[in-house]
Coordinates of C-alpha atoms and ligand atoms in Angstrom, one line a residue:
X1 CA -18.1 -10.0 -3.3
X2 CA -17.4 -7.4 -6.0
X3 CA -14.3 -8.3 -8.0
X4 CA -12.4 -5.7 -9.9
X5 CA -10.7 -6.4 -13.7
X6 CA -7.7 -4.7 -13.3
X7 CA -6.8 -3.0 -16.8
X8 CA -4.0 -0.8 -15.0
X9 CA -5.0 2.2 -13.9
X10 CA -2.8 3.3 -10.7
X11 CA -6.7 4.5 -8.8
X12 CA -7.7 0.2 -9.1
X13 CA -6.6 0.0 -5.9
X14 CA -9.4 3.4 -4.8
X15 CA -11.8 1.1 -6.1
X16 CA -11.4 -1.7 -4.0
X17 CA -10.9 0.6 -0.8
X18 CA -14.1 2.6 -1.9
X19 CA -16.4 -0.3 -2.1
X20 CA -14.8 -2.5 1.0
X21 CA -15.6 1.2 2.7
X22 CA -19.5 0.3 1.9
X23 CA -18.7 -3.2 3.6
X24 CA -18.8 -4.6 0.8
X25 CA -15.6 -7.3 0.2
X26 CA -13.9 -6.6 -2.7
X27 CA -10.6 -7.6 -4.5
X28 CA -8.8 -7.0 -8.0
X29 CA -7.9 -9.5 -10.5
X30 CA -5.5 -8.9 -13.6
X31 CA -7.2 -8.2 -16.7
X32 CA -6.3 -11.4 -18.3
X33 CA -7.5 -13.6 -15.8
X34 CA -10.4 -16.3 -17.7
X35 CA -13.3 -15.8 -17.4
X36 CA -14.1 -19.2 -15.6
X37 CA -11.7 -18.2 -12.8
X38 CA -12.8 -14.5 -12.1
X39 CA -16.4 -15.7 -12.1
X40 CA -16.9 -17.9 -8.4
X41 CA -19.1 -18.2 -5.6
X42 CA -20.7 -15.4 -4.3
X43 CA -19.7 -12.8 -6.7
X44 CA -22.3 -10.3 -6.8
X45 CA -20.7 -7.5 -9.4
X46 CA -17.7 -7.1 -11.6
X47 CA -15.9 -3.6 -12.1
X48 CA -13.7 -2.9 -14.9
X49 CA -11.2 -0.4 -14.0
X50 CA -9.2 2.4 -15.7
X51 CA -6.0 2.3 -17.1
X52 CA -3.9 4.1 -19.7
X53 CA -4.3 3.0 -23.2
X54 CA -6.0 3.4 -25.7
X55 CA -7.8 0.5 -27.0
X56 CA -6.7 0.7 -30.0
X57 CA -2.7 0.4 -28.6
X58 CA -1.2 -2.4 -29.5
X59 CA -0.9 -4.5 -25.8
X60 CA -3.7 -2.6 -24.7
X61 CA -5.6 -5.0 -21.7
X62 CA -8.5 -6.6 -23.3
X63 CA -9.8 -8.5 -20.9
X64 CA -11.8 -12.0 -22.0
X65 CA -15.3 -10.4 -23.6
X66 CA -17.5 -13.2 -21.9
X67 CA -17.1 -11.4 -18.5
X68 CA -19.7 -8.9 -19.7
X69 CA -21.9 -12.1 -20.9
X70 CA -21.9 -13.3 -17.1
X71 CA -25.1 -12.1 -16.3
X72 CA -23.4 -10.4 -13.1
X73 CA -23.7 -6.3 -12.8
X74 CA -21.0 -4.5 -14.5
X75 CA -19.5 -1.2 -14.1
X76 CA -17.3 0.1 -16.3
X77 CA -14.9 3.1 -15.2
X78 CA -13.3 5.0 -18.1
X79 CA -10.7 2.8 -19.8
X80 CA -13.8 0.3 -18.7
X81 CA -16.5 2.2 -20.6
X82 CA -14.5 2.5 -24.1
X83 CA -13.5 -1.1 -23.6
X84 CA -17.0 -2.4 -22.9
X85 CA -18.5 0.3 -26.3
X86 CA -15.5 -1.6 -28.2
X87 CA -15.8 -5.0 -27.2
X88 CA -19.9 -5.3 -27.8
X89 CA -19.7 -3.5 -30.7
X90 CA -19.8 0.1 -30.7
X91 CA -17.1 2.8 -31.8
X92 CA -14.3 4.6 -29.6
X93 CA -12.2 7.4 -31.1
X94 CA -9.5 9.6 -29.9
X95 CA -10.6 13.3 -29.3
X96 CA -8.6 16.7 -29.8
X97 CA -11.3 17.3 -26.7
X98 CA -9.3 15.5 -24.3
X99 CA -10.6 16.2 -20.9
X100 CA -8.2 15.8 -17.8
X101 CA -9.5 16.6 -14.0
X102 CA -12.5 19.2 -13.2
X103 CA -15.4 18.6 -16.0
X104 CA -18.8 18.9 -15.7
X105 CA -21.5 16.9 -17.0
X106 CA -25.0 16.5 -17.4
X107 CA -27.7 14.0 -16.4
X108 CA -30.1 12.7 -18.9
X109 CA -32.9 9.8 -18.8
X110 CA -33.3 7.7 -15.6
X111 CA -30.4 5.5 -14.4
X112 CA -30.3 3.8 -11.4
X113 CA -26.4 4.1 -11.1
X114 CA -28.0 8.5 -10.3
X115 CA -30.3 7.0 -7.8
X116 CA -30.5 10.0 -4.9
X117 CA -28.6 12.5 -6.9
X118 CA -31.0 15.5 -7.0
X119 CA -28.8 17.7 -9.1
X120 CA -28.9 17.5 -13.5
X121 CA -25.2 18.8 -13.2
X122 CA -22.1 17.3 -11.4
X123 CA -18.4 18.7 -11.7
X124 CA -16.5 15.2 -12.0
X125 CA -13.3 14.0 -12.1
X126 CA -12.1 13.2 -15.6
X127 CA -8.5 11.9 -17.4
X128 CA -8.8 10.5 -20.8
X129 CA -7.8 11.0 -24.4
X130 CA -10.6 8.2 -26.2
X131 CA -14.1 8.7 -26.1
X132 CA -17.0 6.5 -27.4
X133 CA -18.5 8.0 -30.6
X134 CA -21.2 5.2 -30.8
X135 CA -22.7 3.1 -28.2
X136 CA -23.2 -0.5 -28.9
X137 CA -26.7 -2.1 -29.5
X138 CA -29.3 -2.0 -26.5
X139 CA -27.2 1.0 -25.0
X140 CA -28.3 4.5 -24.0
X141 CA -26.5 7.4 -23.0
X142 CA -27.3 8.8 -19.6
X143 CA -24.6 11.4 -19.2
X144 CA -22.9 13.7 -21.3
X145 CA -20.1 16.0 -20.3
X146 CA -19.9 19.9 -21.8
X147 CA -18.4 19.2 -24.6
X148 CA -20.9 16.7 -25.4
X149 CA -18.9 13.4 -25.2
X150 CA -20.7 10.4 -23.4
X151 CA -20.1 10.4 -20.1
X152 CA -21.9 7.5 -19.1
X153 CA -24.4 4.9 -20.5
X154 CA -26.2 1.6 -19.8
X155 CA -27.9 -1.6 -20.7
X156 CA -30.7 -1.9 -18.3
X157 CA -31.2 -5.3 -19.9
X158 CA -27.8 -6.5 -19.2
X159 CA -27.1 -4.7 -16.0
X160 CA -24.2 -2.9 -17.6
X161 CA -23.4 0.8 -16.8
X162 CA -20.2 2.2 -17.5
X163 CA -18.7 5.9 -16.9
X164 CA -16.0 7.8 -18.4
X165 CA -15.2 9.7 -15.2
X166 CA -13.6 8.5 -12.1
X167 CA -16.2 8.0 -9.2
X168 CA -13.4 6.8 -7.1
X169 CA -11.6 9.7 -6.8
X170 CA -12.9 12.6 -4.2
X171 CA -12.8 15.0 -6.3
X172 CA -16.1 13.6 -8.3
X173 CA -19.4 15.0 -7.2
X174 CA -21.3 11.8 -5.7
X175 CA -18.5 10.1 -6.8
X176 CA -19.4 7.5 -3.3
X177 CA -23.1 7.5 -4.5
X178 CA -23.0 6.2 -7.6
X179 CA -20.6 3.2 -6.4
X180 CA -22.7 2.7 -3.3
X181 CA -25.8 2.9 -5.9
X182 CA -24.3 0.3 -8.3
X183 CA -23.5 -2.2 -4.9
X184 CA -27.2 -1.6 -4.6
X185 CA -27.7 -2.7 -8.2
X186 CA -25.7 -5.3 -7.4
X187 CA -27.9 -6.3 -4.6
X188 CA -24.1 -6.6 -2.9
X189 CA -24.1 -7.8 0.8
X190 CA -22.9 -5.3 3.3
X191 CA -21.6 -7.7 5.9
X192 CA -18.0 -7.1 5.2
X193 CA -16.0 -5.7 8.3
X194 CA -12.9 -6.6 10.0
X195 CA -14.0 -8.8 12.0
X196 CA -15.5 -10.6 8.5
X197 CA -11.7 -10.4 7.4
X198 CA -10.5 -11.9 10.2
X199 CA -12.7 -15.2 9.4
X200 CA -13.1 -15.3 6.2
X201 CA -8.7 -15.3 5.9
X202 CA -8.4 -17.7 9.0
X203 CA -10.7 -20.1 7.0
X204 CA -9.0 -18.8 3.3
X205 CA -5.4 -19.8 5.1
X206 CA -6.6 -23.2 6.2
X207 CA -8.0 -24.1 2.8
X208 CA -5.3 -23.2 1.3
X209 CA -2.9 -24.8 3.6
X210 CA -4.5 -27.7 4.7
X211 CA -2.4 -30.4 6.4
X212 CA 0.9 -28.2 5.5
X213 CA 3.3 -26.3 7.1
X214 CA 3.7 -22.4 6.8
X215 CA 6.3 -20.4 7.5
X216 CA 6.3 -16.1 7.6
X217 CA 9.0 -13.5 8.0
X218 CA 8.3 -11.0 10.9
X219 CA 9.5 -7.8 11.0
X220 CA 7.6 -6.6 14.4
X221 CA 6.0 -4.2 12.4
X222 CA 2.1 -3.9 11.8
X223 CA 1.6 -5.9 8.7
X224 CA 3.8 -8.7 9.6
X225 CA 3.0 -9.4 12.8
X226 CA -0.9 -9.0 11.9
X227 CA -0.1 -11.4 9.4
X228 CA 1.7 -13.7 12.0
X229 CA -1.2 -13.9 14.4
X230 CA -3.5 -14.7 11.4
X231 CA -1.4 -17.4 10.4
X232 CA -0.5 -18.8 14.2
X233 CA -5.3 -19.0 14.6
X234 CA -5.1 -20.3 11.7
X235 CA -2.9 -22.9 11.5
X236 CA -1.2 -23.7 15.1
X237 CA 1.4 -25.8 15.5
X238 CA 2.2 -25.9 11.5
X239 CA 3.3 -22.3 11.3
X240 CA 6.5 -20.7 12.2
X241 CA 7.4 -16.7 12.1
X242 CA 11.2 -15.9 11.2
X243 CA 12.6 -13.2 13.0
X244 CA 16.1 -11.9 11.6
X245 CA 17.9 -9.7 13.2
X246 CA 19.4 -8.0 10.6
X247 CA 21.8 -5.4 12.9
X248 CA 19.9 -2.9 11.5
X249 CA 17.4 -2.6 13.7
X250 CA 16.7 0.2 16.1
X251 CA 17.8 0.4 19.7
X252 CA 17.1 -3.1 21.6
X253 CA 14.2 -3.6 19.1
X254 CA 15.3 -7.0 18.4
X255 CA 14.4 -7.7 22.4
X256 CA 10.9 -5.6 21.9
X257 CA 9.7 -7.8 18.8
X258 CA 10.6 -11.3 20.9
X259 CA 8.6 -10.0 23.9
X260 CA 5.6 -8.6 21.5
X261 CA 5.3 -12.0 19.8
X262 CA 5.4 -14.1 23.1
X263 CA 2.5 -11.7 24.4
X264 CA 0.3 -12.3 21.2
X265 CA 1.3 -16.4 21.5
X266 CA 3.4 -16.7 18.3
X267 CA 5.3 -19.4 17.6
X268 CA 8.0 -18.2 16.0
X269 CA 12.5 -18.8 15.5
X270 CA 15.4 -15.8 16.3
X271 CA 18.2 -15.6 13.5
X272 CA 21.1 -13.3 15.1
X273 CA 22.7 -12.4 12.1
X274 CA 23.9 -9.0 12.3
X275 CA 27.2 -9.7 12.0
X276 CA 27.1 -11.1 8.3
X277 CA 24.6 -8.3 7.2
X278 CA 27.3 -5.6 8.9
X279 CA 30.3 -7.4 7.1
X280 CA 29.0 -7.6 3.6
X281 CA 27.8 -3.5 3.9
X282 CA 31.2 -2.9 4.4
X283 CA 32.6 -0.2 1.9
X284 CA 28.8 0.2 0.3
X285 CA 27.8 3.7 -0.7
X286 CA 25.2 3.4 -3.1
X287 CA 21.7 3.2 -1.9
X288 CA 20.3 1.0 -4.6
X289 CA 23.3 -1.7 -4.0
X290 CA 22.5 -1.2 -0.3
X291 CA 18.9 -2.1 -0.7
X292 CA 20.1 -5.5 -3.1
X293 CA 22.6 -6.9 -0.6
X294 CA 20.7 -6.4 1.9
X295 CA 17.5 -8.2 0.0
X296 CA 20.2 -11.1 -1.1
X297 CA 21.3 -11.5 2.5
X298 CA 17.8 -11.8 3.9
X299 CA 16.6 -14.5 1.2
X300 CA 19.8 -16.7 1.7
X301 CA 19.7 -16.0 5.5
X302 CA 15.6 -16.9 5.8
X303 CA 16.1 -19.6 3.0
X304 CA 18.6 -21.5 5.8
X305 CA 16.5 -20.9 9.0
X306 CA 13.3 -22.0 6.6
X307 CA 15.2 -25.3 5.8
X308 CA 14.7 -26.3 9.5
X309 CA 11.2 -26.4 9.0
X310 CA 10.1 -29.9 7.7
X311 CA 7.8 -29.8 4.9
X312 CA 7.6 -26.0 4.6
X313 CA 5.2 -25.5 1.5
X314 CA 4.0 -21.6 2.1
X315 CA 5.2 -18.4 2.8
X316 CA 2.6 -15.6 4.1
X317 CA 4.6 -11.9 3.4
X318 CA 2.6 -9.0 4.9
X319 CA 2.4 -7.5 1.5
X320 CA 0.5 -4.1 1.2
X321 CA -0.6 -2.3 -2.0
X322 CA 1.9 0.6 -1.5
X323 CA 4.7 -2.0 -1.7
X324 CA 3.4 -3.6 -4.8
X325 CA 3.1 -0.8 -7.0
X326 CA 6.3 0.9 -5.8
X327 CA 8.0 -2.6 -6.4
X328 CA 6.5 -4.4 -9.2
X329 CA 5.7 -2.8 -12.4
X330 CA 1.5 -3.9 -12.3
X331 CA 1.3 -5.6 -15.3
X332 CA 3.4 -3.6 -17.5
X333 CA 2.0 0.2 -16.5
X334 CA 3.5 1.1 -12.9
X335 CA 6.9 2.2 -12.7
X336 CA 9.2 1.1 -9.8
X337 CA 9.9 3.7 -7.5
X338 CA 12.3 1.5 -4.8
X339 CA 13.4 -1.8 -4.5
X340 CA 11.3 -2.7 -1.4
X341 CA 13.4 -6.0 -0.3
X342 CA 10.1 -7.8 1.2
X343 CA 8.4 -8.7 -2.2
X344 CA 9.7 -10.9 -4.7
X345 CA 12.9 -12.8 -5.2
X346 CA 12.0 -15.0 -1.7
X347 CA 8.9 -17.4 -2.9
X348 CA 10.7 -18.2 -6.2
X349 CA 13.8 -19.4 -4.8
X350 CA 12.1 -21.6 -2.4
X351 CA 9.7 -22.6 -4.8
X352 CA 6.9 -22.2 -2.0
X353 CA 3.6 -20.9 -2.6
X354 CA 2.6 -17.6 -1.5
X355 CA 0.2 -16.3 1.7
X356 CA -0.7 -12.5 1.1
X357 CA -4.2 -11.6 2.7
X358 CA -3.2 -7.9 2.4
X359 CA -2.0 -7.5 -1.0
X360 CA -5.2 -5.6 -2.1
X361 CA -5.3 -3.5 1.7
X362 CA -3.6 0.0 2.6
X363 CA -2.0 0.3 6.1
X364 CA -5.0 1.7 7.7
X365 CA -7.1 -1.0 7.0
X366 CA -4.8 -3.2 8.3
X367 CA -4.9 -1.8 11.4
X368 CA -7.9 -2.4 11.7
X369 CA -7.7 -5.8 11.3
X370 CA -4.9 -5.5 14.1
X371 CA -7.2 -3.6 16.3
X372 CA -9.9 -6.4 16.1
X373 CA -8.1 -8.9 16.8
X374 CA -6.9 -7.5 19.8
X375 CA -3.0 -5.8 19.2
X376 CA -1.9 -3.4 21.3
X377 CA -1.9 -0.1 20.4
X378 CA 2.2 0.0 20.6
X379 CA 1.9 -2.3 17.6
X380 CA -1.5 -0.9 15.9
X381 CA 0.1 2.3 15.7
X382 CA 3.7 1.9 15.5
X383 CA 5.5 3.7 12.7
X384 CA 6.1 1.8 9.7
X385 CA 9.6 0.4 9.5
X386 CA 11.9 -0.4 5.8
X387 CA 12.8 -4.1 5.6
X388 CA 16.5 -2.5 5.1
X389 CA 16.5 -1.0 8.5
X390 CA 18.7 1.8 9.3
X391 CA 21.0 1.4 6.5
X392 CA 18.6 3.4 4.2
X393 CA 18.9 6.1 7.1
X394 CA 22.3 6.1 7.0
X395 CA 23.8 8.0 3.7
X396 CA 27.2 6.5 2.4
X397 CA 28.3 3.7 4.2
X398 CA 27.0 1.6 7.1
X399 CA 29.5 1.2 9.9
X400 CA 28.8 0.2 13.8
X401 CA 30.0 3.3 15.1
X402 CA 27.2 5.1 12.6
X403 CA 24.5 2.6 13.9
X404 CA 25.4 3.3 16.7
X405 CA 25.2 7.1 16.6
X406 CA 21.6 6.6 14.5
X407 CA 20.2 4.3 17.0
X408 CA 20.8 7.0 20.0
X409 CA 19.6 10.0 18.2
X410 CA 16.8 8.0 16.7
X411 CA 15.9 6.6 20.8
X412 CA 15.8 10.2 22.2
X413 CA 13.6 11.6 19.1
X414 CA 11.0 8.5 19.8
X415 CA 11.0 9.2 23.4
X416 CA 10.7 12.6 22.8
X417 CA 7.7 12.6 20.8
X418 CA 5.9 10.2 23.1
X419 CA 6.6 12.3 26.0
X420 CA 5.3 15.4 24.2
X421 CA 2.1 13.4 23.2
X422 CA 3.1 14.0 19.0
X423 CA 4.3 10.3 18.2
X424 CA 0.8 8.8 17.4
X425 CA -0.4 12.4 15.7
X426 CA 2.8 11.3 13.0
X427 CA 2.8 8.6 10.2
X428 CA 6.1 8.1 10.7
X429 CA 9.1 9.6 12.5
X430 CA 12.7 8.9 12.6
X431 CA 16.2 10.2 12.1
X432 CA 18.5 10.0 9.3
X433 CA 22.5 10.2 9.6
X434 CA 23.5 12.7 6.9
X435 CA 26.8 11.9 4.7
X436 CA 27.6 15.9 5.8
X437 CA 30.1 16.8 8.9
X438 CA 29.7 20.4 10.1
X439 CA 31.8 22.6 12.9
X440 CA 30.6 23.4 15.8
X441 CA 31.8 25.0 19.2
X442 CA 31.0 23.2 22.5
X443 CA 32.6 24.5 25.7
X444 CA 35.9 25.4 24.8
X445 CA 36.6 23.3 22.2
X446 CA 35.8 23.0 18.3
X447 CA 34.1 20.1 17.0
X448 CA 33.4 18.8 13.6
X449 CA 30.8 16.0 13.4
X450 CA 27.8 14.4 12.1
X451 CA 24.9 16.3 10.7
X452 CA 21.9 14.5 11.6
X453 CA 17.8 14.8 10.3
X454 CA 15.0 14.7 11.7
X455 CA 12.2 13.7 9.6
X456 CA 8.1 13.5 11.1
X457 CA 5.4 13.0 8.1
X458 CA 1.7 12.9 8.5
X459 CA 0.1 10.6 5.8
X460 CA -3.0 8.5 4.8
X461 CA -1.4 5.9 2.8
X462 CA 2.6 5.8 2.7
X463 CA 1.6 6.7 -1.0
X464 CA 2.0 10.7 -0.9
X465 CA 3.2 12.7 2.4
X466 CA 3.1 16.0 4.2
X467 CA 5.9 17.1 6.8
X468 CA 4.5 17.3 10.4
X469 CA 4.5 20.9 11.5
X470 CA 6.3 21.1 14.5
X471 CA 6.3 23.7 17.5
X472 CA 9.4 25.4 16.8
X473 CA 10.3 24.9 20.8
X474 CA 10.1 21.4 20.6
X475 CA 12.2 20.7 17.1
X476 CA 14.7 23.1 19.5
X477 CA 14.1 21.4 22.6
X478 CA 14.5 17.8 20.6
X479 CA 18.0 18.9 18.8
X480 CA 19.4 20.0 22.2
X481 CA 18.7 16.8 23.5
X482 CA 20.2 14.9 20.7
X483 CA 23.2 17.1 20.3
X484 CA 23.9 17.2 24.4
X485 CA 23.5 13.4 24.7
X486 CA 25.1 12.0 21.4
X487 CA 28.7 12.5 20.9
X488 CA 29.1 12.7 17.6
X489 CA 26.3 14.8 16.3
X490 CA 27.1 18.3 16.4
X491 CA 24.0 19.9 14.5
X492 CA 20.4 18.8 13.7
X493 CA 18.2 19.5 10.8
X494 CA 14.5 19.1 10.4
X495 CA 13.3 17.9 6.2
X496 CA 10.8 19.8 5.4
X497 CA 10.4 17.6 1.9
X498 CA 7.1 16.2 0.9
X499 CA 6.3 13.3 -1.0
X500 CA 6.1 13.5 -4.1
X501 CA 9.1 15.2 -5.0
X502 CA 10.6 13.1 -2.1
X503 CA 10.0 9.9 -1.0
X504 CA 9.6 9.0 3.1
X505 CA 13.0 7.8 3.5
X506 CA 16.2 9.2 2.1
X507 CA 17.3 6.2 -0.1
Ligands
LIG601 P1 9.3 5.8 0.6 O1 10.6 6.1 1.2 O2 9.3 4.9 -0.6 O3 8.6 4.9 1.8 O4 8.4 7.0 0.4 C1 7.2 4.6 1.8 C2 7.0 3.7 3.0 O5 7.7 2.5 2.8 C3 8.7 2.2 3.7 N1 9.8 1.5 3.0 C4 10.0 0.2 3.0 N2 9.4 -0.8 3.7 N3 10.9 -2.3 2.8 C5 9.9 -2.0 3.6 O6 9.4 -2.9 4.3 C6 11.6 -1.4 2.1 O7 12.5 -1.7 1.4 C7 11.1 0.0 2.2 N4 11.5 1.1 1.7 C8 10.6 2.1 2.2 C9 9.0 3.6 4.3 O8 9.6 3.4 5.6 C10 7.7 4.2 4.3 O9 6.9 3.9 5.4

């Protein structure tokens, strides 16, 4: 296992994704974790990420100085480099030479870290603002950039090597070869595949669990119900899933998720109460408030159907990265984007320990956890959707008769795009109920009604998205459909926003 000291850089999370991609297991740990506790069985290299200060900032991560006294390979990755130069006792300075994205540099001596890399020069991705002026005792410099800054050095004796550019990133020539060539310095078992996951978190949930009782909320999308059958192998009897049905779900999916969760064998208890989530939306226009009831409602409405469960002690959440950096400001350096109701608030309240095998994972590597352990593909590769349902897709307030309107249109777009063969070529699909009424003419008559959306994104990681290019026939096609079969909608648009500037759903 390669663990990774998390000093705050929003690419950690590459790191981890890189080296897991060379089957090797990896996780991240915040920097201030003691050294006693990040060093443990099996650990076979430590990685010290990026982040954004300067060392010399006041609150800037110094992480405990004995972790590069292990004895265990480390690897040090720009903020990493000047905080290993500073920490053992060589100099880092700020530069008027600052170098941000494309910079070359230049090999020099022999480094096993530049193993297979025929080339003297690489073009690499850089972003920093410090530089080391001297390198600590025992060090040499194998790498300096153009402007003749170090750009990487090592202690063979020590097994450290650090780099001031970003191997993580794509845009850095060899970038995967000098991480797959410090997992060979590591001497780093490859035997890490999702099947490996599978095991190693049944066994990781038992352990932790032990004689208990756990209980999960499942949404029927991918990451909760992946996280419900790992819980159910693991642990049987002793664990629960909580469905609610929030009356915000889409058309008769609260009838879809019971019959996917008896196929797959979970144990599991239906909470019908989309009548109190309906009443309290009343008159509630503002997305952010939207997304805070609606997170107050779940916890108060889970908290009750949790108190059924004798002895409850843990709570697995389906957590993925994307939801913890757009939720929780990492350790001081991550802004929040949304309030993603699923994280937080729920584990404190019921002062119950926390299950979350996927906190480190992106979407895609969760599904293929699913796919191993046997998930259909309706489930593998169903569209992601918000814990705050379709009131986020609808803009101003949430009545029935909108829900209602938004769960039609949204029906006949999904069936649309299966029929058509587009639905699994798109990260995510759906329709959004516009605050805007428009006039129309249909036979004889005037109307004026709801403007609706249709939004189709492809996307690797929910983190950053492109719009799906439609055929214009079938965005036509599609809107007739919606606008002949939905009274109510007179007019359909198609957002052609990608994220960033927007985000994937409208509030
Ligand atoms: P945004 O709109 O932030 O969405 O670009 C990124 C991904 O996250 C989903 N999303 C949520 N998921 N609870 C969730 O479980 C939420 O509150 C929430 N808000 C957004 C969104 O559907 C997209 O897949």
């Amino acid at each position: 296992m390669i663990r990774i000291i998390d000093c705050g850089s929003q690419l950690t999370q590459n790191i981890a994704r890189r080296i897991r991609e060379f089957n090797v297991y990896s996780e991240i740990l915040p920097y201030s974790t003691p050294v006693d506790e990040v060093l443990c069985d099996g650990l076979e290299g430590l990685i010290i990420s990026g982040g954004q200060f300067s060392i010399h900032d006041r609150g800037a991560p110094i992480y405990d100085e004995a972790i590069l006294e292990a004895g265990v390979p480390v690897l040090g990755i720009c903020y990493g480099q000047q905080s290993i130069a500073h920490l053992l006792g060589g100099r880092v300075q700020s530069t008027s030479d600052r170098e941000y994205g494309k910079t070359r540099i230049h090999l020099s001596g022999h480094s096993p870290l530049f193993e297979d890399i025929s080339f003297q020069a690489l073009d690499v991705w850089m972003s920093h603002a410090d530089i080391v002026t001297y390198i600590p005792d025992g060090f040499e410099v194998i790498a300096r950039s153009v402007n003749g800054h170090i750009a990487a050095m090592q202690d063979l004796n020590k097994n450290i090597y650090s780099v001031q550019f970003h191997p993580e990133v794509d845009h850095t020539q060899y970038g995967r070869q000098i991480l797959d060539n410090y997992l060979s310095i590591c001497n780093a078992r490859r035997d890490w595949t999702a099947e490996s996951f599978i095991d190693t978190t049944i066994k990781r949930i038992q352990d932790t669990v032990g004689g208990g009782v756990a209980i999960a909320g499942v949404s029927g999308g991918i990451d909760s119900t992946t996280l419900a059958v790992l819980m159910q192998r693991a642990l049987g009897d002793r664990f629960c899933g909580i469905v609610v049905d929030n009356g915000l779900l889409r058309k008769d999916e609260g009838v879809e998720i019971r019959k996917s969760l008896d196929a797959l064998g979970v144990n599991y208890a239906f909470v019908d109460a989309s009548q109190r989530f309906i009443n309290m939306l009343k008159g509630v226009t503002d997305p952010d408030e939207k997304r805070k009831r609606i997170g107050h409602k779940f916890i108060k409405v889970f908290e009750e159907e949790a108190r059924k469960h004798k002895k409850v002690k843990y709570l697995g959440q389906g957590t993925l990265y994307p939801d913890v950096i757009e939720s929780v400001p990492l350790y001081g350096v991550s802004s929040t984007i949304k309030r993603h109701h699923n994280v937080g608030g729920l584990p404190e309240k019921m002062a119950l320990d926390l299950i979350e095998p996927f906190r480190d994972m992106f979407k895609d590597e969760v599904r293929a956890v699913a796919e191993k352990l046997g998930m259909p593909r309706e489930i593998v590769w169903r569209h992601p959707f918000p814990g705050p349902g379709l009131a986020v897709r609808i803009i101003g307030e949430v009545t029935p008769e909108k829900l209602s309107l938004l769960r039609d249109a949204d029906e006949i777009f999904m069936q649309e795009l299966k029929s058509r063969d587009l639905y699994y070529d798109i990260g995510q699909a759906f329709v959004v109920l516009s605050s805007g009424m428009s006039v129309g003419v249909m036979g004889d008559g005037g109307t004026y009604q709801n403007v609706a959306a249709l939004r189709a994104v492809t996307t690797k990681d929910f983190m950053t998205s492109d719009i799906f290019r439609f055929e214009w026939d079938d965005l036509q096609e599609m809107t007739n459909r919606i606008i002949n079969e939905v009274k109510g909608i007179n007019r359909v648009v198609y957002d052609t926003t990608q994220k960033p500037p927007g985000t994937i759903e409208w509030e």
